[in-house]
Structure formats: C-alpha cells, structure tokens
Short mmCIF file of N, CA and C in Angstrom, two decimals:
data_model
loop_
_atom_site.label_atom_id
_atom_site.label_comp_id
_atom_site.label_asym_id
_atom_site.label_seq_id
_atom_site.Cartn_x
_atom_site.Cartn_y
_atom_site.Cartn_z
N MET D 1 61.41 -37.35 17.19
CA MET D 1 62.73 -37.94 17.30
C MET D 1 63.25 -38.24 15.90
N ALA D 2 64.51 -37.98 15.67
CA ALA D 2 65.10 -38.15 14.35
C ALA D 2 65.34 -39.61 13.99
N ILE D 3 65.64 -40.45 14.97
CA ILE D 3 65.93 -41.86 14.68
C ILE D 3 64.64 -42.67 14.78
N GLN D 4 64.29 -43.33 13.69
CA GLN D 4 63.12 -44.18 13.65
C GLN D 4 63.55 -45.57 13.22
N GLY D 5 63.24 -46.59 13.98
CA GLY D 5 63.57 -47.96 13.59
C GLY D 5 65.01 -48.33 13.86
N ALA D 6 65.56 -49.11 12.95
CA ALA D 6 66.91 -49.64 13.11
C ALA D 6 67.96 -48.54 12.95
N ILE D 7 69.06 -48.68 13.70
CA ILE D 7 70.15 -47.72 13.67
C ILE D 7 71.30 -48.31 12.87
N PRO D 8 71.70 -47.67 11.76
CA PRO D 8 72.82 -48.20 10.96
C PRO D 8 74.11 -48.22 11.78
N VAL D 9 74.90 -49.28 11.59
CA VAL D 9 76.14 -49.43 12.33
C VAL D 9 77.13 -50.21 11.47
N GLU D 10 78.41 -49.92 11.62
CA GLU D 10 79.46 -50.61 10.87
C GLU D 10 79.75 -51.98 11.49
N PHE D 11 80.10 -52.94 10.65
CA PHE D 11 80.45 -54.28 11.11
C PHE D 11 81.53 -54.22 12.19
N GLY D 12 82.58 -53.44 11.98
CA GLY D 12 83.69 -53.35 12.92
C GLY D 12 83.31 -52.77 14.26
N THR D 13 82.24 -52.00 14.33
CA THR D 13 81.77 -51.47 15.59
C THR D 13 81.10 -52.57 16.41
N VAL D 14 80.34 -53.43 15.74
CA VAL D 14 79.64 -54.52 16.42
C VAL D 14 80.59 -55.67 16.75
N PHE D 15 81.46 -56.00 15.80
CA PHE D 15 82.39 -57.13 15.96
C PHE D 15 83.84 -56.65 15.72
N PRO D 16 84.42 -55.87 16.64
CA PRO D 16 85.77 -55.35 16.41
C PRO D 16 86.85 -56.43 16.30
N HIS D 17 86.59 -57.61 16.84
CA HIS D 17 87.56 -58.72 16.77
C HIS D 17 87.19 -59.74 15.71
N GLY D 18 86.14 -59.45 14.95
CA GLY D 18 85.67 -60.38 13.92
C GLY D 18 84.54 -61.25 14.42
N ALA D 19 84.03 -62.10 13.51
CA ALA D 19 82.91 -62.98 13.83
C ALA D 19 83.02 -64.25 13.01
N TYR D 20 82.37 -65.29 13.51
CA TYR D 20 82.37 -66.59 12.84
C TYR D 20 80.93 -67.08 12.69
N ALA D 21 80.56 -67.47 11.48
CA ALA D 21 79.21 -67.99 11.22
C ALA D 21 79.17 -69.48 11.49
N LEU D 22 78.14 -69.92 12.18
CA LEU D 22 77.96 -71.34 12.48
C LEU D 22 76.92 -71.99 11.59
N SER D 23 75.79 -71.30 11.39
CA SER D 23 74.70 -71.87 10.60
C SER D 23 73.73 -70.77 10.18
N VAL D 24 72.87 -71.11 9.21
CA VAL D 24 71.81 -70.21 8.76
C VAL D 24 70.52 -71.00 8.75
N GLU D 25 69.45 -70.41 9.29
CA GLU D 25 68.15 -71.09 9.27
C GLU D 25 67.04 -70.06 9.09
N PRO D 26 65.92 -70.48 8.53
CA PRO D 26 64.80 -69.54 8.35
C PRO D 26 64.19 -69.19 9.71
N ILE D 27 63.68 -67.96 9.81
CA ILE D 27 62.97 -67.55 11.02
C ILE D 27 61.49 -67.81 10.77
N THR D 28 60.89 -68.57 11.63
CA THR D 28 59.48 -68.94 11.49
C THR D 28 58.63 -68.15 12.47
N ASP D 29 57.50 -67.62 12.00
CA ASP D 29 56.56 -66.93 12.86
C ASP D 29 55.98 -67.95 13.84
N PHE D 30 56.07 -67.65 15.13
CA PHE D 30 55.63 -68.58 16.16
C PHE D 30 54.16 -68.96 16.03
N GLU D 31 53.31 -67.98 15.73
CA GLU D 31 51.86 -68.23 15.67
C GLU D 31 51.41 -68.91 14.39
N THR D 32 51.90 -68.44 13.25
CA THR D 32 51.41 -68.96 11.97
C THR D 32 52.22 -70.14 11.44
N LYS D 33 53.41 -70.34 11.98
CA LYS D 33 54.34 -71.40 11.53
C LYS D 33 54.82 -71.17 10.10
N ARG D 34 54.65 -69.96 9.60
CA ARG D 34 55.12 -69.58 8.27
C ARG D 34 56.40 -68.77 8.41
N PRO D 35 57.15 -68.63 7.30
CA PRO D 35 58.37 -67.81 7.37
C PRO D 35 58.03 -66.38 7.81
N GLN D 36 58.84 -65.85 8.72
CA GLN D 36 58.68 -64.47 9.14
C GLN D 36 59.22 -63.57 8.04
N LEU D 37 58.48 -62.50 7.73
CA LEU D 37 58.87 -61.60 6.64
C LEU D 37 59.38 -60.28 7.20
N ASP D 38 60.37 -59.72 6.52
CA ASP D 38 60.90 -58.41 6.87
C ASP D 38 59.83 -57.36 6.58
N LYS D 39 59.58 -56.46 7.52
CA LYS D 39 58.52 -55.46 7.35
C LYS D 39 58.82 -54.44 6.27
N ASN D 40 60.10 -54.18 5.98
CA ASN D 40 60.44 -53.19 4.96
C ASN D 40 60.49 -53.76 3.55
N THR D 41 61.02 -54.98 3.42
CA THR D 41 61.23 -55.54 2.08
C THR D 41 60.20 -56.60 1.70
N GLY D 42 59.54 -57.20 2.69
CA GLY D 42 58.62 -58.30 2.42
C GLY D 42 59.33 -59.63 2.17
N LEU D 43 60.66 -59.63 2.29
CA LEU D 43 61.44 -60.85 2.06
C LEU D 43 61.48 -61.72 3.31
N PRO D 44 61.62 -63.04 3.13
CA PRO D 44 61.77 -63.92 4.29
C PRO D 44 63.02 -63.54 5.09
N LEU D 45 62.94 -63.73 6.41
CA LEU D 45 64.08 -63.45 7.28
C LEU D 45 64.83 -64.74 7.60
N TRP D 46 66.15 -64.64 7.62
CA TRP D 46 67.04 -65.75 7.92
C TRP D 46 67.89 -65.36 9.12
N ALA D 47 68.14 -66.31 10.02
CA ALA D 47 68.97 -66.07 11.20
C ALA D 47 70.31 -66.76 11.02
N VAL D 48 71.37 -65.97 11.14
CA VAL D 48 72.72 -66.51 11.07
C VAL D 48 73.23 -66.61 12.51
N ASP D 49 73.55 -67.83 12.96
CA ASP D 49 74.16 -68.00 14.28
C ASP D 49 75.61 -67.60 14.18
N VAL D 50 76.03 -66.70 15.07
CA VAL D 50 77.36 -66.11 15.00
C VAL D 50 78.06 -66.20 16.35
N ILE D 51 79.35 -66.47 16.31
CA ILE D 51 80.19 -66.40 17.49
C ILE D 51 81.02 -65.13 17.38
N ASP D 52 80.96 -64.31 18.42
CA ASP D 52 81.75 -63.09 18.48
C ASP D 52 83.18 -63.48 18.85
N ALA D 53 84.16 -63.04 18.07
CA ALA D 53 85.56 -63.39 18.31
C ALA D 53 86.20 -62.57 19.43
N ASP D 54 85.46 -61.67 20.04
CA ASP D 54 85.99 -60.85 21.14
C ASP D 54 86.33 -61.74 22.33
N PRO D 55 87.60 -61.78 22.76
CA PRO D 55 87.97 -62.63 23.88
C PRO D 55 87.32 -62.21 25.20
N GLU D 56 86.82 -60.98 25.28
CA GLU D 56 86.16 -60.49 26.49
C GLU D 56 84.67 -60.83 26.53
N ALA D 57 84.09 -61.25 25.41
CA ALA D 57 82.65 -61.56 25.36
C ALA D 57 82.38 -62.79 26.23
N ARG D 58 81.31 -62.71 27.00
CA ARG D 58 80.94 -63.79 27.91
C ARG D 58 79.45 -64.11 27.80
N GLY D 59 79.09 -65.31 28.16
CA GLY D 59 77.69 -65.71 28.25
C GLY D 59 76.92 -65.51 26.97
N LYS D 60 75.75 -64.86 27.10
CA LYS D 60 74.88 -64.64 25.95
C LYS D 60 75.51 -63.75 24.89
N ALA D 61 76.45 -62.90 25.30
CA ALA D 61 77.09 -61.99 24.34
C ALA D 61 78.06 -62.72 23.42
N LYS D 62 78.48 -63.92 23.75
CA LYS D 62 79.44 -64.67 22.94
C LYS D 62 78.79 -65.22 21.67
N SER D 63 77.52 -65.57 21.75
CA SER D 63 76.80 -66.13 20.61
C SER D 63 75.57 -65.28 20.34
N VAL D 64 75.45 -64.78 19.11
CA VAL D 64 74.32 -63.92 18.74
C VAL D 64 73.73 -64.40 17.42
N LYS D 65 72.58 -63.84 17.07
CA LYS D 65 71.96 -64.10 15.78
C LYS D 65 71.91 -62.79 15.01
N VAL D 66 72.22 -62.87 13.72
CA VAL D 66 72.10 -61.72 12.83
C VAL D 66 71.04 -62.08 11.80
N LYS D 67 70.02 -61.21 11.68
CA LYS D 67 68.93 -61.45 10.74
C LYS D 67 69.25 -60.83 9.39
N ILE D 68 68.97 -61.61 8.33
CA ILE D 68 69.18 -61.14 6.96
C ILE D 68 67.91 -61.38 6.16
N PRO D 69 67.34 -60.33 5.53
CA PRO D 69 66.21 -60.54 4.63
C PRO D 69 66.73 -60.98 3.26
N ALA D 70 66.21 -62.08 2.74
CA ALA D 70 66.64 -62.57 1.43
C ALA D 70 65.60 -63.54 0.89
N GLU D 71 65.44 -63.57 -0.42
CA GLU D 71 64.47 -64.47 -1.07
C GLU D 71 64.85 -65.94 -0.84
N VAL D 72 66.15 -66.22 -0.92
CA VAL D 72 66.64 -67.59 -0.70
C VAL D 72 67.65 -67.58 0.44
N CYS D 73 67.94 -68.74 0.97
CA CYS D 73 68.85 -68.87 2.09
C CYS D 73 70.22 -68.27 1.76
N PRO D 74 70.70 -67.32 2.57
CA PRO D 74 72.03 -66.77 2.34
C PRO D 74 73.10 -67.86 2.45
N THR D 75 74.13 -67.74 1.61
CA THR D 75 75.22 -68.70 1.59
C THR D 75 76.33 -68.24 2.52
N MET D 76 76.74 -69.12 3.42
CA MET D 76 77.84 -68.78 4.32
C MET D 76 79.15 -68.78 3.54
N PRO D 77 80.12 -67.98 3.99
CA PRO D 77 81.45 -68.01 3.35
C PRO D 77 82.07 -69.40 3.50
N ASP D 78 83.05 -69.68 2.65
CA ASP D 78 83.75 -70.96 2.72
C ASP D 78 84.51 -71.09 4.04
N GLU D 79 84.75 -72.34 4.43
CA GLU D 79 85.54 -72.58 5.63
C GLU D 79 86.96 -72.09 5.39
N ALA D 80 87.59 -71.61 6.45
CA ALA D 80 88.99 -71.18 6.37
C ALA D 80 89.88 -72.33 6.81
N ALA D 81 90.98 -72.52 6.11
CA ALA D 81 91.90 -73.61 6.44
C ALA D 81 92.39 -73.48 7.87
N GLY D 82 92.31 -74.58 8.61
CA GLY D 82 92.82 -74.62 9.97
C GLY D 82 91.88 -74.05 11.02
N LEU D 83 90.68 -73.60 10.62
CA LEU D 83 89.73 -73.05 11.59
C LEU D 83 88.47 -73.92 11.63
N PRO D 84 87.92 -74.11 12.82
CA PRO D 84 86.70 -74.91 12.92
C PRO D 84 85.43 -74.12 12.56
N PHE D 85 85.57 -72.80 12.36
CA PHE D 85 84.43 -71.94 12.06
C PHE D 85 84.67 -71.19 10.76
N ARG D 86 83.63 -70.53 10.27
CA ARG D 86 83.71 -69.76 9.02
C ARG D 86 83.79 -68.27 9.36
N PRO D 87 84.93 -67.62 9.10
CA PRO D 87 85.00 -66.17 9.31
C PRO D 87 83.98 -65.47 8.41
N VAL D 88 83.34 -64.43 8.94
CA VAL D 88 82.28 -63.75 8.20
C VAL D 88 82.31 -62.25 8.49
N GLU D 89 81.88 -61.47 7.51
CA GLU D 89 81.60 -60.05 7.69
C GLU D 89 80.19 -59.81 7.21
N PHE D 90 79.47 -58.95 7.92
CA PHE D 90 78.11 -58.61 7.53
C PHE D 90 78.10 -57.23 6.90
N GLU D 91 77.27 -57.07 5.87
CA GLU D 91 77.18 -55.82 5.12
C GLU D 91 75.92 -55.05 5.52
N ARG D 92 76.07 -53.73 5.52
CA ARG D 92 74.96 -52.82 5.82
C ARG D 92 74.22 -53.26 7.08
N MET D 93 74.95 -53.29 8.18
CA MET D 93 74.37 -53.72 9.44
C MET D 93 73.52 -52.63 10.07
N ALA D 94 72.60 -53.06 10.92
CA ALA D 94 71.77 -52.15 11.70
C ALA D 94 71.46 -52.82 13.03
N VAL D 95 71.27 -51.99 14.04
CA VAL D 95 70.92 -52.46 15.38
C VAL D 95 69.52 -51.96 15.70
N MET D 96 68.67 -52.85 16.17
CA MET D 96 67.30 -52.48 16.54
C MET D 96 67.14 -52.72 18.06
N PRO D 97 67.09 -51.64 18.85
CA PRO D 97 66.87 -51.83 20.29
C PRO D 97 65.41 -52.19 20.58
N TYR D 98 65.22 -52.98 21.63
CA TYR D 98 63.87 -53.34 22.07
C TYR D 98 63.91 -53.66 23.56
N VAL D 99 62.77 -53.70 24.20
CA VAL D 99 62.69 -54.05 25.62
C VAL D 99 62.40 -55.53 25.74
N ASP D 100 63.31 -56.24 26.40
CA ASP D 100 63.14 -57.67 26.66
C ASP D 100 62.57 -57.81 28.06
N ASP D 101 61.29 -58.18 28.14
CA ASP D 101 60.65 -58.31 29.45
C ASP D 101 60.35 -59.77 29.79
N ASN D 102 61.16 -60.70 29.26
CA ASN D 102 60.97 -62.12 29.54
C ASN D 102 61.64 -62.56 30.83
N GLY D 103 62.50 -61.74 31.40
CA GLY D 103 63.21 -62.11 32.63
C GLY D 103 62.56 -61.53 33.86
N ARG D 104 63.31 -61.52 34.95
CA ARG D 104 62.80 -60.96 36.21
C ARG D 104 62.61 -59.46 36.12
N ARG D 105 63.53 -58.81 35.39
CA ARG D 105 63.44 -57.36 35.21
C ARG D 105 63.55 -57.04 33.73
N PRO D 106 62.73 -56.10 33.25
CA PRO D 106 62.88 -55.69 31.85
C PRO D 106 64.26 -55.10 31.60
N ARG D 107 64.81 -55.35 30.41
CA ARG D 107 66.12 -54.80 30.05
C ARG D 107 66.09 -54.42 28.58
N VAL D 108 66.99 -53.52 28.21
CA VAL D 108 67.14 -53.15 26.81
C VAL D 108 68.00 -54.22 26.14
N ALA D 109 67.51 -54.75 25.03
CA ALA D 109 68.25 -55.74 24.25
C ALA D 109 68.34 -55.22 22.82
N TYR D 110 69.11 -55.93 21.98
CA TYR D 110 69.34 -55.47 20.62
C TYR D 110 69.18 -56.62 19.64
N SER D 111 68.54 -56.33 18.52
CA SER D 111 68.42 -57.26 17.42
C SER D 111 69.38 -56.76 16.33
N LEU D 112 70.21 -57.67 15.82
CA LEU D 112 71.17 -57.31 14.77
C LEU D 112 70.63 -57.68 13.41
N ARG D 113 70.78 -56.77 12.46
CA ARG D 113 70.35 -56.97 11.08
C ARG D 113 71.51 -56.76 10.14
N ALA D 114 71.43 -57.34 8.95
CA ALA D 114 72.40 -57.10 7.89
C ALA D 114 71.70 -57.32 6.56
N GLN D 115 72.26 -56.75 5.50
CA GLN D 115 71.69 -56.95 4.16
C GLN D 115 72.42 -58.04 3.40
N GLY D 116 73.52 -58.53 3.94
CA GLY D 116 74.27 -59.60 3.30
C GLY D 116 75.44 -60.01 4.16
N MET D 117 76.10 -61.09 3.74
CA MET D 117 77.31 -61.53 4.43
C MET D 117 78.32 -61.97 3.40
N LYS D 118 79.59 -61.91 3.79
CA LYS D 118 80.67 -62.26 2.88
C LYS D 118 81.87 -62.72 3.70
N ALA D 119 82.84 -63.28 3.03
CA ALA D 119 84.10 -63.63 3.68
C ALA D 119 84.84 -62.33 3.98
N PRO D 120 85.56 -62.28 5.10
CA PRO D 120 86.33 -61.06 5.40
C PRO D 120 87.26 -60.68 4.25
N GLY D 121 87.22 -59.42 3.87
CA GLY D 121 88.06 -58.93 2.80
C GLY D 121 87.51 -59.15 1.41
N ALA D 122 86.39 -59.89 1.28
CA ALA D 122 85.80 -60.12 -0.05
C ALA D 122 85.16 -58.83 -0.56
N ALA D 123 85.06 -58.70 -1.87
CA ALA D 123 84.57 -57.47 -2.49
C ALA D 123 83.10 -57.19 -2.20
N GLY D 124 82.24 -58.21 -2.26
CA GLY D 124 80.82 -57.96 -2.06
C GLY D 124 80.08 -59.20 -1.66
N SER D 125 78.86 -59.03 -1.26
CA SER D 125 78.02 -60.12 -0.80
C SER D 125 77.67 -61.08 -1.92
N ARG D 126 77.58 -62.35 -1.57
CA ARG D 126 77.16 -63.37 -2.53
C ARG D 126 75.67 -63.65 -2.41
N ASN D 127 75.00 -63.02 -1.45
CA ASN D 127 73.60 -63.37 -1.21
C ASN D 127 72.71 -62.16 -1.12
N ARG D 128 73.04 -61.10 -1.78
CA ARG D 128 72.17 -59.95 -1.79
C ARG D 128 71.20 -60.09 -2.94
N THR D 129 69.95 -59.85 -2.68
CA THR D 129 68.94 -59.88 -3.73
C THR D 129 68.69 -58.46 -4.20
N PRO D 130 68.16 -58.23 -5.40
CA PRO D 130 67.90 -56.87 -5.85
C PRO D 130 67.03 -56.09 -4.87
N ALA D 131 66.01 -56.72 -4.31
CA ALA D 131 65.14 -56.01 -3.36
C ALA D 131 65.88 -55.68 -2.08
N ALA D 132 66.69 -56.62 -1.58
CA ALA D 132 67.42 -56.38 -0.34
C ALA D 132 68.51 -55.33 -0.56
N ALA D 133 69.08 -55.29 -1.72
CA ALA D 133 70.16 -54.35 -1.98
C ALA D 133 69.65 -52.92 -2.08
N SER D 134 68.40 -52.74 -2.44
CA SER D 134 67.90 -51.39 -2.66
C SER D 134 67.12 -50.83 -1.49
N THR D 135 66.97 -51.58 -0.41
CA THR D 135 66.23 -51.08 0.74
C THR D 135 67.07 -51.18 1.98
N LYS D 136 66.66 -50.43 2.99
CA LYS D 136 67.37 -50.51 4.26
C LYS D 136 66.64 -51.50 5.15
N GLY D 137 67.41 -52.24 5.96
CA GLY D 137 66.83 -53.27 6.83
C GLY D 137 66.02 -52.66 7.94
N GLY D 138 65.14 -53.47 8.47
CA GLY D 138 64.31 -53.09 9.59
C GLY D 138 63.33 -54.20 9.83
N GLU D 139 62.66 -54.12 10.93
CA GLU D 139 61.76 -55.22 11.25
C GLU D 139 60.39 -54.99 10.76
#
C-alpha cells in the first residue's frame, strides 16, 4: 500500500469554517505518567483543545484535539477582539485513522496532527521547533 501512517491534509479541508483554540496541555503516557513522545521526531506531544466553527458539527465532532510535537508548549494565538475564543490555523496537518473499539461497536476514528499553529492569516508558526519543522508528523 502506498499510504503509510498519517495522511497529509490541508487545514481548510479539516476546518472549512475555521477553528478556535481553547487550551494546550501536555499528553501524558497513561502507563508511565511521563510525557508522550512523537514516534517520528522524539519530541513531546501537546494536545490543543479545538472547537470546530462548522455550524453543522454536532456532539463529539464539535470539539476535537489536535496533537503537535514540540520541545516546549506551543503558544496559542492572541485573543481576537469581541470573541470569547482564539481563532487558530494549524500548519502541516495530517490525519491518522485508527480503530476505536472502546464502544459497543468498533468504528473508524481519526487523530489530528499538526506541526504548528498560528493566527489565521499570519505568515508562519510561532511554535515550530527546528526538529518539528524538518520532519513530517506521525505517531
């Protein structure tokens, strides 16, 4: 098979109506209680809680997490005047499909990855590290 691992995807394909960042926190390995590391870069993984601005999104699809590998905690964009949330764009996104068998029936689910985040329309990421910038994301 030609596709191995994460599938590259454009931000606008995942979030055609935009997205809002709520918070960033480190991802901790459940068993070791240590920071979870990205398998490709060896960098710690950070989870950005995101609200999808799509008015049709419902339930679990309305709020998602985007994982970013980075040496230090990625910085969220500044708050926008008059908005309760921070508009955000993710750079070099990828989708990783997996089987979620935690429910009554197994289903295909997706893990979202990015190499950085920025304010919409900004020139480049403020939180890309040299290692993260030179490698492609994956688990």
